[in-house]
mmCIF file of C-alpha atoms (C1' of nucleotides) in Angstrom:
data_model
loop_
_atom_site.group_PDB
_atom_site.id
_atom_site.type_symbol
_atom_site.label_atom_id
_atom_site.label_comp_id
_atom_site.label_asym_id
_atom_site.label_seq_id
_atom_site.Cartn_x
_atom_site.Cartn_y
_atom_site.Cartn_z
ATOM 1 C CA UNK A 1 22.184 289.702 -64.971
ATOM 2 C CA UNK A 2 25.513 291.361 -65.341
ATOM 3 C CA UNK A 3 24.183 293.812 -67.843
ATOM 4 C CA UNK A 4 21.713 295.407 -65.474
ATOM 5 C CA UNK A 5 24.525 296.401 -63.189
ATOM 6 C CA UNK A 6 26.472 297.987 -65.990
ATOM 7 C CA UNK A 7 23.522 299.859 -67.309
ATOM 8 C CA UNK A 8 22.716 301.100 -63.852
ATOM 9 C CA UNK A 9 26.220 302.328 -63.231
ATOM 10 C CA UNK A 10 26.229 304.025 -66.580
ATOM 11 C CA UNK A 11 22.959 305.669 -65.686
ATOM 12 C CA UNK A 12 24.292 306.938 -62.404
ATOM 13 C CA UNK A 13 27.470 308.214 -63.931
ATOM 14 C CA UNK A 14 25.624 310.129 -66.592
ATOM 15 C CA UNK A 15 23.887 312.170 -63.907
ATOM 16 C CA UNK A 16 26.808 312.498 -61.568
ATOM 17 C CA UNK A 17 25.200 310.076 -59.136
ATOM 18 C CA UNK A 18 27.060 307.554 -57.005
ATOM 19 C CA UNK A 19 27.147 303.836 -56.659
ATOM 20 C CA UNK A 20 26.579 303.282 -52.981
ATOM 21 C CA UNK A 21 26.449 300.143 -50.898
ATOM 22 C CA UNK A 22 22.670 300.580 -50.678
ATOM 23 C CA UNK A 23 22.049 301.030 -54.374
ATOM 24 C CA UNK A 24 24.218 298.055 -55.101
ATOM 25 C CA UNK A 25 22.484 295.792 -52.609
ATOM 26 C CA UNK A 26 19.122 296.882 -53.888
ATOM 27 C CA UNK A 27 20.079 296.289 -57.491
ATOM 28 C CA UNK A 28 21.261 292.799 -56.688
ATOM 29 C CA UNK A 29 18.105 291.978 -54.799
ATOM 30 C CA UNK A 30 15.894 293.307 -57.572
ATOM 31 C CA UNK A 31 17.620 291.370 -60.317
ATOM 32 C CA UNK A 32 18.029 288.153 -58.395
ATOM 33 C CA UNK A 33 14.315 287.517 -58.298
ATOM 34 C CA UNK A 34 11.791 286.925 -61.011
ATOM 35 C CA UNK A 35 8.855 287.653 -58.801
ATOM 36 C CA UNK A 36 6.792 290.787 -58.712
ATOM 37 C CA UNK A 37 7.689 292.546 -55.491
ATOM 38 C CA UNK A 38 6.504 295.505 -53.504
ATOM 39 C CA UNK A 39 8.715 298.177 -51.976
ATOM 40 C CA UNK A 40 7.918 296.779 -48.568
ATOM 41 C CA UNK A 41 8.879 293.240 -49.551
ATOM 42 C CA UNK A 42 12.130 294.429 -51.018
ATOM 43 C CA UNK A 43 12.775 296.307 -47.797
ATOM 44 C CA UNK A 44 12.235 293.186 -45.722
ATOM 45 C CA UNK A 45 14.326 291.001 -48.007
ATOM 46 C CA UNK A 46 17.283 293.327 -47.793
ATOM 47 C CA UNK A 47 16.828 293.515 -44.057
ATOM 48 C CA UNK A 48 16.975 289.733 -43.815
ATOM 49 C CA UNK A 49 20.106 289.568 -45.922
ATOM 50 C CA UNK A 50 21.858 291.897 -43.574
ATOM 51 C CA UNK A 51 21.961 294.557 -46.258
ATOM 52 C CA UNK A 52 19.718 296.977 -44.433
ATOM 53 C CA UNK A 53 18.487 299.820 -46.570
ATOM 54 C CA UNK A 54 16.028 302.333 -45.199
ATOM 55 C CA UNK A 55 12.579 302.412 -46.644
ATOM 56 C CA UNK A 56 13.167 305.969 -47.820
ATOM 57 C CA UNK A 57 16.158 304.833 -49.818
ATOM 58 C CA UNK A 58 14.200 301.893 -51.178
ATOM 59 C CA UNK A 59 11.678 304.264 -52.657
ATOM 60 C CA UNK A 60 14.282 306.664 -53.928
ATOM 61 C CA UNK A 61 16.230 303.899 -55.640
ATOM 62 C CA UNK A 62 13.167 302.235 -57.067
ATOM 63 C CA UNK A 63 12.261 305.550 -58.646
ATOM 64 C CA UNK A 64 15.729 305.747 -60.089
ATOM 65 C CA UNK A 65 15.420 302.306 -61.630
ATOM 66 C CA UNK A 66 12.008 303.051 -63.052
ATOM 67 C CA UNK A 67 13.213 306.272 -64.609
ATOM 68 C CA UNK A 68 16.157 304.433 -66.019
ATOM 69 C CA UNK A 69 13.847 301.938 -67.610
ATOM 70 C CA UNK A 70 15.325 298.982 -65.765
ATOM 71 C CA UNK A 71 12.186 298.140 -63.874
ATOM 72 C CA UNK A 72 8.543 298.993 -64.078
ATOM 73 C CA UNK A 73 5.756 299.513 -61.620
ATOM 74 C CA UNK A 74 2.520 297.597 -61.862
ATOM 75 C CA UNK A 75 -0.408 299.056 -59.983
ATOM 76 C CA UNK A 76 -2.484 296.064 -58.944
ATOM 77 C CA UNK A 77 -5.181 298.147 -57.311
ATOM 78 C CA UNK A 78 -5.812 299.084 -53.707
ATOM 79 C CA UNK A 79 -2.844 301.344 -53.906
ATOM 80 C CA UNK A 80 -0.464 298.425 -54.118
ATOM 81 C CA UNK A 81 2.354 298.774 -56.604
ATOM 82 C CA UNK A 82 4.448 295.767 -57.567
ATOM 83 C CA UNK A 83 7.696 296.029 -59.476
ATOM 84 C CA UNK A 84 9.216 293.789 -62.117
ATOM 85 C CA UNK A 85 12.260 294.075 -64.326
ATOM 86 C CA UNK A 86 11.834 295.377 -67.785
ATOM 87 C CA UNK A 87 15.339 294.740 -68.951
ATOM 88 C CA UNK A 88 15.410 291.961 -71.477
ATOM 89 C CA UNK A 89 11.754 291.222 -70.995
ATOM 90 C CA UNK A 90 9.401 291.799 -73.838
ATOM 91 C CA UNK A 91 6.365 293.895 -73.117
ATOM 92 C CA UNK A 92 3.515 291.966 -71.602
ATOM 93 C CA UNK A 93 0.237 292.438 -69.788
ATOM 94 C CA UNK A 94 -1.032 290.977 -66.530
ATOM 95 C CA UNK A 95 -3.749 288.902 -64.992
ATOM 96 C CA UNK A 96 -4.121 289.558 -61.289
ATOM 97 C CA UNK A 97 -5.678 286.889 -59.087
ATOM 98 C CA UNK A 98 -7.866 288.596 -56.536
ATOM 99 C CA UNK A 99 -7.670 285.646 -54.205
ATOM 100 C CA UNK A 100 -4.055 284.550 -53.960
ATOM 101 C CA UNK A 101 -2.512 287.590 -55.610
ATOM 102 C CA UNK A 102 -0.797 285.540 -58.279
ATOM 103 C CA UNK A 103 0.336 287.520 -61.276
ATOM 104 C CA UNK A 104 0.196 285.854 -64.664
ATOM 105 C CA UNK A 105 1.841 287.485 -67.623
ATOM 106 C CA UNK A 106 0.604 287.250 -71.152
ATOM 107 C CA UNK A 107 1.377 288.797 -74.490
ATOM 108 C CA UNK A 108 -0.870 289.688 -77.359
ATOM 109 C CA UNK A 109 0.588 291.532 -80.296
ATOM 110 C CA UNK A 110 -2.903 291.738 -81.742
ATOM 111 C CA UNK A 111 -4.133 293.679 -78.728
ATOM 112 C CA UNK A 112 -1.143 296.001 -78.965
ATOM 113 C CA UNK A 113 -1.933 296.674 -82.558
ATOM 114 C CA UNK A 114 -5.576 297.384 -81.831
ATOM 115 C CA UNK A 115 -4.581 299.762 -79.059
ATOM 116 C CA UNK A 116 -2.372 301.694 -81.399
ATOM 117 C CA UNK A 117 -5.160 301.838 -83.886
ATOM 118 C CA UNK A 118 -7.562 303.239 -81.327
ATOM 119 C CA UNK A 119 -4.985 305.801 -80.275
ATOM 120 C CA UNK A 120 -4.400 306.831 -83.835
ATOM 121 C CA UNK A 121 -8.114 307.241 -84.397
ATOM 122 C CA UNK A 122 -8.186 309.711 -81.516
ATOM 123 C CA UNK A 123 -4.915 311.384 -82.398
ATOM 124 C CA UNK A 124 -3.682 310.359 -79.006
ATOM 125 C CA UNK A 125 0.042 309.917 -78.569
ATOM 126 C CA UNK A 126 0.594 306.825 -76.436
ATOM 127 C CA UNK A 127 3.684 306.712 -74.255
ATOM 128 C CA UNK A 128 2.612 303.824 -72.066
ATOM 129 C CA UNK A 129 -0.279 301.533 -71.577
ATOM 130 C CA UNK A 130 -1.550 299.178 -68.987
ATOM 131 C CA UNK A 131 -3.847 296.234 -69.454
ATOM 132 C CA UNK A 132 -4.863 294.184 -66.471
ATOM 133 C CA UNK A 133 -7.354 291.393 -66.136
ATOM 134 C CA UNK A 134 -8.676 290.928 -62.615
ATOM 135 C CA UNK A 135 -10.249 287.706 -61.522
ATOM 136 C CA UNK A 136 -9.230 284.277 -60.342
ATOM 137 C CA UNK A 137 -6.332 282.151 -61.453
ATOM 138 C CA UNK A 138 -6.853 278.557 -62.514
ATOM 139 C CA UNK A 139 -6.316 277.383 -58.977
ATOM 140 C CA UNK A 140 -8.443 279.848 -57.128
ATOM 141 C CA UNK A 141 -11.320 279.859 -59.577
ATOM 142 C CA UNK A 142 -12.344 276.516 -58.098
ATOM 143 C CA UNK A 143 -13.115 278.348 -54.879
ATOM 144 C CA UNK A 144 -15.149 280.992 -56.678
ATOM 145 C CA UNK A 145 -17.604 279.109 -58.861
ATOM 146 C CA UNK A 146 -20.056 281.968 -59.088
ATOM 147 C CA UNK A 147 -17.879 285.031 -59.172
ATOM 148 C CA UNK A 148 -19.942 287.796 -60.637
ATOM 149 C CA UNK A 149 -18.374 290.337 -62.909
ATOM 150 C CA UNK A 150 -17.611 293.432 -60.886
ATOM 151 C CA UNK A 151 -15.721 296.551 -61.755
ATOM 152 C CA UNK A 152 -12.046 296.458 -60.987
ATOM 153 C CA UNK A 153 -11.342 296.885 -57.286
ATOM 154 C CA UNK A 154 -10.414 300.447 -56.539
ATOM 155 C CA UNK A 155 -10.970 300.856 -52.827
ATOM 156 C CA UNK A 156 -8.639 299.803 -50.102
ATOM 157 C CA UNK A 157 -10.967 297.391 -48.469
ATOM 158 C CA UNK A 158 -12.102 295.979 -51.762
ATOM 159 C CA UNK A 159 -10.960 292.620 -53.086
ATOM 160 C CA UNK B 1 -31.418 310.244 -65.194
ATOM 161 C CA UNK B 2 -34.519 309.408 -63.289
ATOM 162 C CA UNK B 3 -33.758 305.750 -63.399
ATOM 163 C CA UNK B 4 -30.569 306.026 -61.387
ATOM 164 C CA UNK B 5 -32.499 307.432 -58.491
ATOM 165 C CA UNK B 6 -35.015 304.620 -58.551
ATOM 166 C CA UNK B 7 -32.380 301.959 -58.793
ATOM 167 C CA UNK B 8 -30.510 303.515 -55.928
ATOM 168 C CA UNK B 9 -33.553 303.652 -53.707
ATOM 169 C CA UNK B 10 -34.353 300.078 -54.575
ATOM 170 C CA UNK B 11 -30.821 299.137 -53.677
ATOM 171 C CA UNK B 12 -31.019 300.853 -50.336
ATOM 172 C CA UNK B 13 -34.361 299.346 -49.517
ATOM 173 C CA UNK B 14 -33.180 295.857 -50.284
ATOM 174 C CA UNK B 15 -30.564 296.171 -47.566
ATOM 175 C CA UNK B 16 -32.632 298.073 -45.083
ATOM 176 C CA UNK B 17 -30.643 301.222 -45.734
ATOM 177 C CA UNK B 18 -32.034 304.722 -45.714
ATOM 178 C CA UNK B 19 -32.382 307.526 -48.189
ATOM 179 C CA UNK B 20 -30.822 310.446 -46.415
ATOM 180 C CA UNK B 21 -30.397 314.040 -47.433
ATOM 181 C CA UNK B 22 -26.705 313.342 -48.001
ATOM 182 C CA UNK B 23 -27.142 310.293 -50.175
ATOM 183 C CA UNK B 24 -29.725 312.082 -52.238
ATOM 184 C CA UNK B 25 -27.588 315.169 -52.789
ATOM 185 C CA UNK B 26 -24.649 313.015 -53.698
ATOM 186 C CA UNK B 27 -26.645 310.951 -56.139
ATOM 187 C CA UNK B 28 -27.902 314.077 -57.872
ATOM 188 C CA UNK B 29 -24.447 315.516 -58.120
ATOM 189 C CA UNK B 30 -23.019 312.302 -59.479
ATOM 190 C CA UNK B 31 -25.622 311.873 -62.144
ATOM 191 C CA UNK B 32 -25.800 315.483 -63.187
ATOM 192 C CA UNK B 33 -22.297 315.433 -64.599
ATOM 193 C CA UNK B 34 -20.739 313.511 -67.404
ATOM 194 C CA UNK B 35 -17.244 314.185 -66.280
ATOM 195 C CA UNK B 36 -14.922 311.859 -64.487
ATOM 196 C CA UNK B 37 -14.670 313.119 -60.940
ATOM 197 C CA UNK B 38 -12.675 312.384 -57.839
ATOM 198 C CA UNK B 39 -14.077 312.009 -54.345
ATOM 199 C CA UNK B 40 -12.479 315.296 -53.430
ATOM 200 C CA UNK B 41 -14.021 317.121 -56.384
ATOM 201 C CA UNK B 42 -17.422 315.739 -55.561
ATOM 202 C CA UNK B 43 -16.927 316.888 -51.993
ATOM 203 C CA UNK B 44 -16.121 320.401 -53.119
ATOM 204 C CA UNK B 45 -18.994 320.550 -55.591
ATOM 205 C CA UNK B 46 -21.504 319.569 -52.963
ATOM 206 C CA UNK B 47 -19.964 322.057 -50.591
ATOM 207 C CA UNK B 48 -20.402 324.829 -53.147
ATOM 208 C CA UNK B 49 -24.016 323.888 -53.771
ATOM 209 C CA UNK B 50 -24.754 324.261 -50.115
ATOM 210 C CA UNK B 51 -25.370 320.525 -49.838
ATOM 211 C CA UNK B 52 -22.469 319.879 -47.535
ATOM 212 C CA UNK B 53 -21.633 316.221 -47.124
ATOM 213 C CA UNK B 54 -18.642 315.174 -45.090
ATOM 214 C CA UNK B 55 -15.766 313.556 -46.874
ATOM 215 C CA UNK B 56 -16.300 310.387 -44.860
ATOM 216 C CA UNK B 57 -19.843 310.146 -46.123
ATOM 217 C CA UNK B 58 -18.706 310.870 -49.649
ATOM 218 C CA UNK B 59 -16.476 307.836 -49.531
ATOM 219 C CA UNK B 60 -19.079 305.671 -47.860
ATOM 220 C CA UNK B 61 -21.691 306.583 -50.445
ATOM 221 C CA UNK B 62 -19.371 306.231 -53.372
ATOM 222 C CA UNK B 63 -18.614 302.721 -52.185
ATOM 223 C CA UNK B 64 -22.315 302.042 -52.031
ATOM 224 C CA UNK B 65 -22.804 303.216 -55.598
ATOM 225 C CA UNK B 66 -19.886 301.188 -56.845
ATOM 226 C CA UNK B 67 -21.177 298.072 -55.155
ATOM 227 C CA UNK B 68 -24.574 298.731 -56.608
ATOM 228 C CA UNK B 69 -23.055 298.914 -60.048
ATOM 229 C CA UNK B 70 -24.231 302.470 -60.657
ATOM 230 C CA UNK B 71 -20.780 303.941 -60.901
ATOM 231 C CA UNK B 72 -17.280 302.684 -61.353
ATOM 232 C CA UNK B 73 -13.868 303.720 -60.195
ATOM 233 C CA UNK B 74 -11.052 304.369 -62.618
ATOM 234 C CA UNK B 75 -7.581 304.323 -61.184
ATOM 235 C CA UNK B 76 -5.624 306.804 -63.280
ATOM 236 C CA UNK B 77 -2.376 306.228 -61.476
ATOM 237 C CA UNK B 78 -0.646 308.165 -58.727
ATOM 238 C CA UNK B 79 -3.246 306.922 -56.335
ATOM 239 C CA UNK B 80 -5.912 309.019 -57.984
ATOM 240 C CA UNK B 81 -9.261 307.377 -58.538
ATOM 241 C CA UNK B 82 -11.848 308.988 -60.765
ATOM 242 C CA UNK B 83 -15.452 307.901 -60.895
ATOM 243 C CA UNK B 84 -17.889 307.713 -63.777
ATOM 244 C CA UNK B 85 -21.388 306.361 -64.166
ATOM 245 C CA UNK B 86 -21.826 302.893 -65.469
ATOM 246 C CA UNK B 87 -25.559 303.000 -65.761
ATOM 247 C CA UNK B 88 -26.584 303.049 -69.379
ATOM 248 C CA UNK B 89 -23.017 303.313 -70.561
ATOM 249 C CA UNK B 90 -21.512 300.497 -72.506
ATOM 250 C CA UNK B 91 -18.194 299.205 -71.334
ATOM 251 C CA UNK B 92 -15.264 301.239 -72.570
ATOM 252 C CA UNK B 93 -11.590 301.817 -71.982
ATOM 253 C CA UNK B 94 -9.656 305.001 -71.379
ATOM 254 C CA UNK B 95 -6.873 307.169 -72.663
ATOM 255 C CA UNK B 96 -5.414 309.400 -69.976
ATOM 256 C CA UNK B 97 -3.631 312.580 -70.984
ATOM 257 C CA UNK B 98 -0.643 313.023 -68.753
ATOM 258 C CA UNK B 99 -0.532 316.728 -69.398
ATOM 259 C CA UNK B 100 -4.037 318.114 -69.050
ATOM 260 C CA UNK B 101 -5.609 315.073 -67.430
ATOM 261 C CA UNK B 102 -8.215 314.708 -70.131
ATOM 262 C CA UNK B 103 -9.894 311.334 -70.249
ATOM 263 C CA UNK B 104 -10.911 309.968 -73.623
ATOM 264 C CA UNK B 105 -13.106 306.929 -73.822
ATOM 265 C CA UNK B 106 -12.922 304.341 -76.545
ATOM 266 C CA UNK B 107 -14.398 300.960 -77.272
ATOM 267 C CA UNK B 108 -12.942 297.974 -79.018
ATOM 268 C CA UNK B 109 -14.918 294.763 -79.107
ATOM 269 C CA UNK B 110 -11.966 293.140 -80.819
ATOM 270 C CA UNK B 111 -9.733 293.868 -77.861
ATOM 271 C CA UNK B 112 -12.360 292.518 -75.493
ATOM 272 C CA UNK B 113 -12.512 289.335 -77.461
ATOM 273 C CA UNK B 114 -8.753 288.942 -77.502
ATOM 274 C CA UNK B 115 -8.637 289.496 -73.759
ATOM 275 C CA UNK B 116 -11.138 286.748 -73.192
ATOM 276 C CA UNK B 117 -9.149 284.493 -75.423
ATOM 277 C CA UNK B 118 -5.983 285.148 -73.471
ATOM 278 C CA UNK B 119 -7.815 284.495 -70.215
ATOM 279 C CA UNK B 120 -9.232 281.248 -71.539
ATOM 280 C CA UNK B 121 -5.792 280.127 -72.615
ATOM 281 C CA UNK B 122 -4.604 280.579 -69.027
ATOM 282 C CA UNK B 123 -7.760 279.187 -67.454
ATOM 283 C CA UNK B 124 -8.128 282.520 -65.741
ATOM 284 C CA UNK B 125 -11.629 283.590 -64.760
ATOM 285 C CA UNK B 126 -11.958 287.286 -65.521
ATOM 286 C CA UNK B 127 -14.318 289.347 -63.399
ATOM 287 C CA UNK B 128 -13.061 292.749 -64.445
ATOM 288 C CA UNK B 129 -10.464 294.306 -66.602
ATOM 289 C CA UNK B 130 -8.818 297.612 -67.036
ATOM 290 C CA UNK B 131 -7.124 298.973 -70.099
ATOM 291 C CA UNK B 132 -5.597 302.410 -70.036
ATOM 292 C CA UNK B 133 -3.460 304.206 -72.552
ATOM 293 C CA UNK B 134 -1.287 306.922 -71.058
ATOM 294 C CA UNK B 135 0.150 309.681 -73.154
ATOM 295 C CA UNK B 136 -0.919 312.978 -74.647
ATOM 296 C CA UNK B 137 -4.241 313.963 -76.105
ATOM 297 C CA UNK B 138 -4.466 315.523 -79.554
ATOM 298 C CA UNK B 139 -4.154 318.970 -78.043
ATOM 299 C CA UNK B 140 -1.297 318.398 -75.675
ATOM 300 C CA UNK B 141 0.756 316.228 -77.981
ATOM 301 C CA UNK B 142 1.741 319.401 -79.794
ATOM 302 C CA UNK B 143 3.587 320.437 -76.676
ATOM 303 C CA UNK B 144 5.352 317.096 -76.397
ATOM 304 C CA UNK B 145 6.860 316.440 -79.795
ATOM 305 C CA UNK B 146 9.486 314.060 -78.525
ATOM 306 C CA UNK B 147 7.762 312.223 -75.724
ATOM 307 C CA UNK B 148 9.661 309.027 -75.208
ATOM 308 C CA UNK B 149 7.843 305.872 -74.320
ATOM 309 C CA UNK B 150 8.027 305.395 -70.585
ATOM 310 C CA UNK B 151 6.357 302.905 -68.306
ATOM 311 C CA UNK B 152 3.042 303.990 -66.873
ATOM 312 C CA UNK B 153 3.437 306.511 -64.084
ATOM 313 C CA UNK B 154 3.091 304.861 -60.730
ATOM 314 C CA UNK B 155 4.638 307.222 -58.241
ATOM 315 C CA UNK B 156 2.949 310.146 -56.607
ATOM 316 C CA UNK B 157 5.262 312.773 -57.947
ATOM 317 C CA UNK B 158 5.171 311.341 -61.426
ATOM 318 C CA UNK B 159 3.208 313.040 -64.193
ATOM 319 C "C1'" DT C 1 36.710 318.518 -49.900
ATOM 320 C "C1'" DT C 2 32.939 318.764 -52.328
ATOM 321 C "C1'" DT C 3 28.860 317.043 -53.705
ATOM 322 C "C1'" DC C 4 25.651 313.491 -53.387
ATOM 323 C "C1'" DA C 5 23.261 309.890 -50.497
ATOM 324 C "C1'" DT C 6 21.406 308.060 -46.395
ATOM 325 C "C1'" DG C 7 18.535 307.445 -42.265
ATOM 326 C "C1'" DC C 8 15.391 309.210 -39.321
ATOM 327 C "C1'" DA C 9 11.362 311.093 -38.142
ATOM 328 C "C1'" DA C 10 7.872 314.061 -39.539
ATOM 329 C "C1'" DA C 11 4.750 315.272 -43.321
ATOM 330 C "C1'" DA C 12 1.757 314.330 -47.011
ATOM 331 C "C1'" DC C 13 -2.231 312.154 -49.121
ATOM 332 C "C1'" DA C 14 -6.088 309.564 -49.951
ATOM 333 C "C1'" DT C 15 -9.029 306.729 -47.599
ATOM 334 C "C1'" DT C 16 -11.046 304.347 -43.554
ATOM 335 C "C1'" DT C 17 -12.867 303.867 -38.959
ATOM 336 C "C1'" DG C 18 -14.614 304.468 -33.915
ATOM 337 C "C1'" DC C 19 -17.844 306.694 -31.610
ATOM 338 C "C1'" DA C 20 -21.204 309.858 -29.877
ATOM 339 C "C1'" DA C 21 -24.922 312.489 -31.616
ATOM 340 C "C1'" DG C 22 -28.494 312.896 -35.070
ATOM 341 C "C1'" DT C 23 -32.178 311.206 -38.187
ATOM 342 C "C1'" DC C 24 -34.963 308.162 -41.101
ATOM 343 C "C1'" DT C 25 -39.005 304.773 -40.816
ATOM 344 C "C1'" DA D 1 -38.297 303.612 -30.278
ATOM 345 C "C1'" DG D 2 -34.861 301.548 -32.767
ATOM 346 C "C1'" DA D 3 -31.674 300.822 -36.361
ATOM 347 C "C1'" DC D 4 -29.139 303.056 -39.479
ATOM 348 C "C1'" DT D 5 -26.220 307.516 -40.601
ATOM 349 C "C1'" DT D 6 -23.556 311.214 -40.068
ATOM 350 C "C1'" DG D 7 -19.628 314.161 -38.841
ATOM 351 C "C1'" DC D 8 -15.651 314.619 -36.516
ATOM 352 C "C1'" DA D 9 -11.292 313.529 -35.498
ATOM 353 C "C1'" DA D 10 -8.072 310.103 -35.049
ATOM 354 C "C1'" DA D 11 -6.067 306.128 -37.379
ATOM 355 C "C1'" DT D 12 -4.312 303.937 -41.611
ATOM 356 C "C1'" DG D 13 -0.970 302.612 -45.063
ATOM 357 C "C1'" DT D 14 1.929 303.973 -48.459
ATOM 358 C "C1'" DT D 15 5.005 307.123 -50.253
ATOM 359 C "C1'" DT D 16 7.574 311.532 -49.873
ATOM 360 C "C1'" DT D 17 10.448 315.051 -47.747
ATOM 361 C "C1'" DG D 18 13.565 318.088 -44.681
ATOM 362 C "C1'" DC D 19 17.569 317.953 -42.516
ATOM 363 C "C1'" DA D 20 21.708 316.719 -40.160
ATOM 364 C "C1'" DT D 21 25.115 313.210 -40.682
ATOM 365 C "C1'" DG D 22 27.837 310.059 -43.486
ATOM 366 C "C1'" DA D 23 30.161 308.519 -47.650
ATOM 367 C "C1'" DA D 24 31.591 308.352 -52.668
ATOM 368 C "C1'" DA D 25 34.626 310.697 -56.020
#
DNA sequence: TTTCATGCAAAACATTTGCAAGTCT
DNA sequence: AGACTTGCAAATGTTTTGCATGAAA
């Protein structure tokens, strides 16, 4: 992902910001994985690699990347936010396994179109949307034969 | 909404729980509004009405109502959860105005169907789903003529 | 050198919990 | 009486911030 680095530097430059050791290490870590990661996980990974970056800086940089459109946050409920790159990835939605936490991506142009239609009908100007299916992935659903349909988990202890 | 009260009492009874002054006041407050409310707002409303209920009890009761399927939490991002009744309301999705906070509900059976299809294709067992459109309501969009499409707000300071 | 960035620790928030005192049944 | 509830305050977990120090440009 050479491009991400260039875009990031460009982004920094444009605002008179600097390319520091920390921002560089973080960028590398973020774009070397294809997983969905939390701020905390990223913090630990960088720690392990010897590229220590404080948790405060993790958050500040993540914000920078989100604003720059390089990555995106995905709120999986319970106040947990996972990040994923956006760069070069087409828009997609997510299925969140409430047992193992597995994230499955899927795309549906038809759904997108219907969303836009609904927005239009309400004269609502959409700038972002978020569609998440909560439940059990193919593996875990074996363990939950009788899962009843419940509202999406919103409390900390839930799920 | 007389029914809500009965269902709630039934629910309590079934688990050997009690109908206290607090739970009753809270139930009334919850079902006397059609707005989407936060725990904090509910706390303040009850305070004002002279039916003081501690914030701890607010949360404990709200959890009870969610588990009982009488209400539902809606995570509007930034760690803010709004509640709404479920009882007697058909399932719907939400548009969240990032300026004035207005919540607009909409329904789309077609989207529901497409979601189920996607889940089936991935052998994912859906127990809940959440679809939110973020942007500007018909009123506020006048003030944001050039809103660029950004990822959904996930940080506290965002929006 | 002059900003801008970092790390640290403290603050902020929303929510949860332990526990002693109070209250339904 | 006895089990369940409440309120309070302290604990949580995640994210943010103030500030002095350190580092790009």
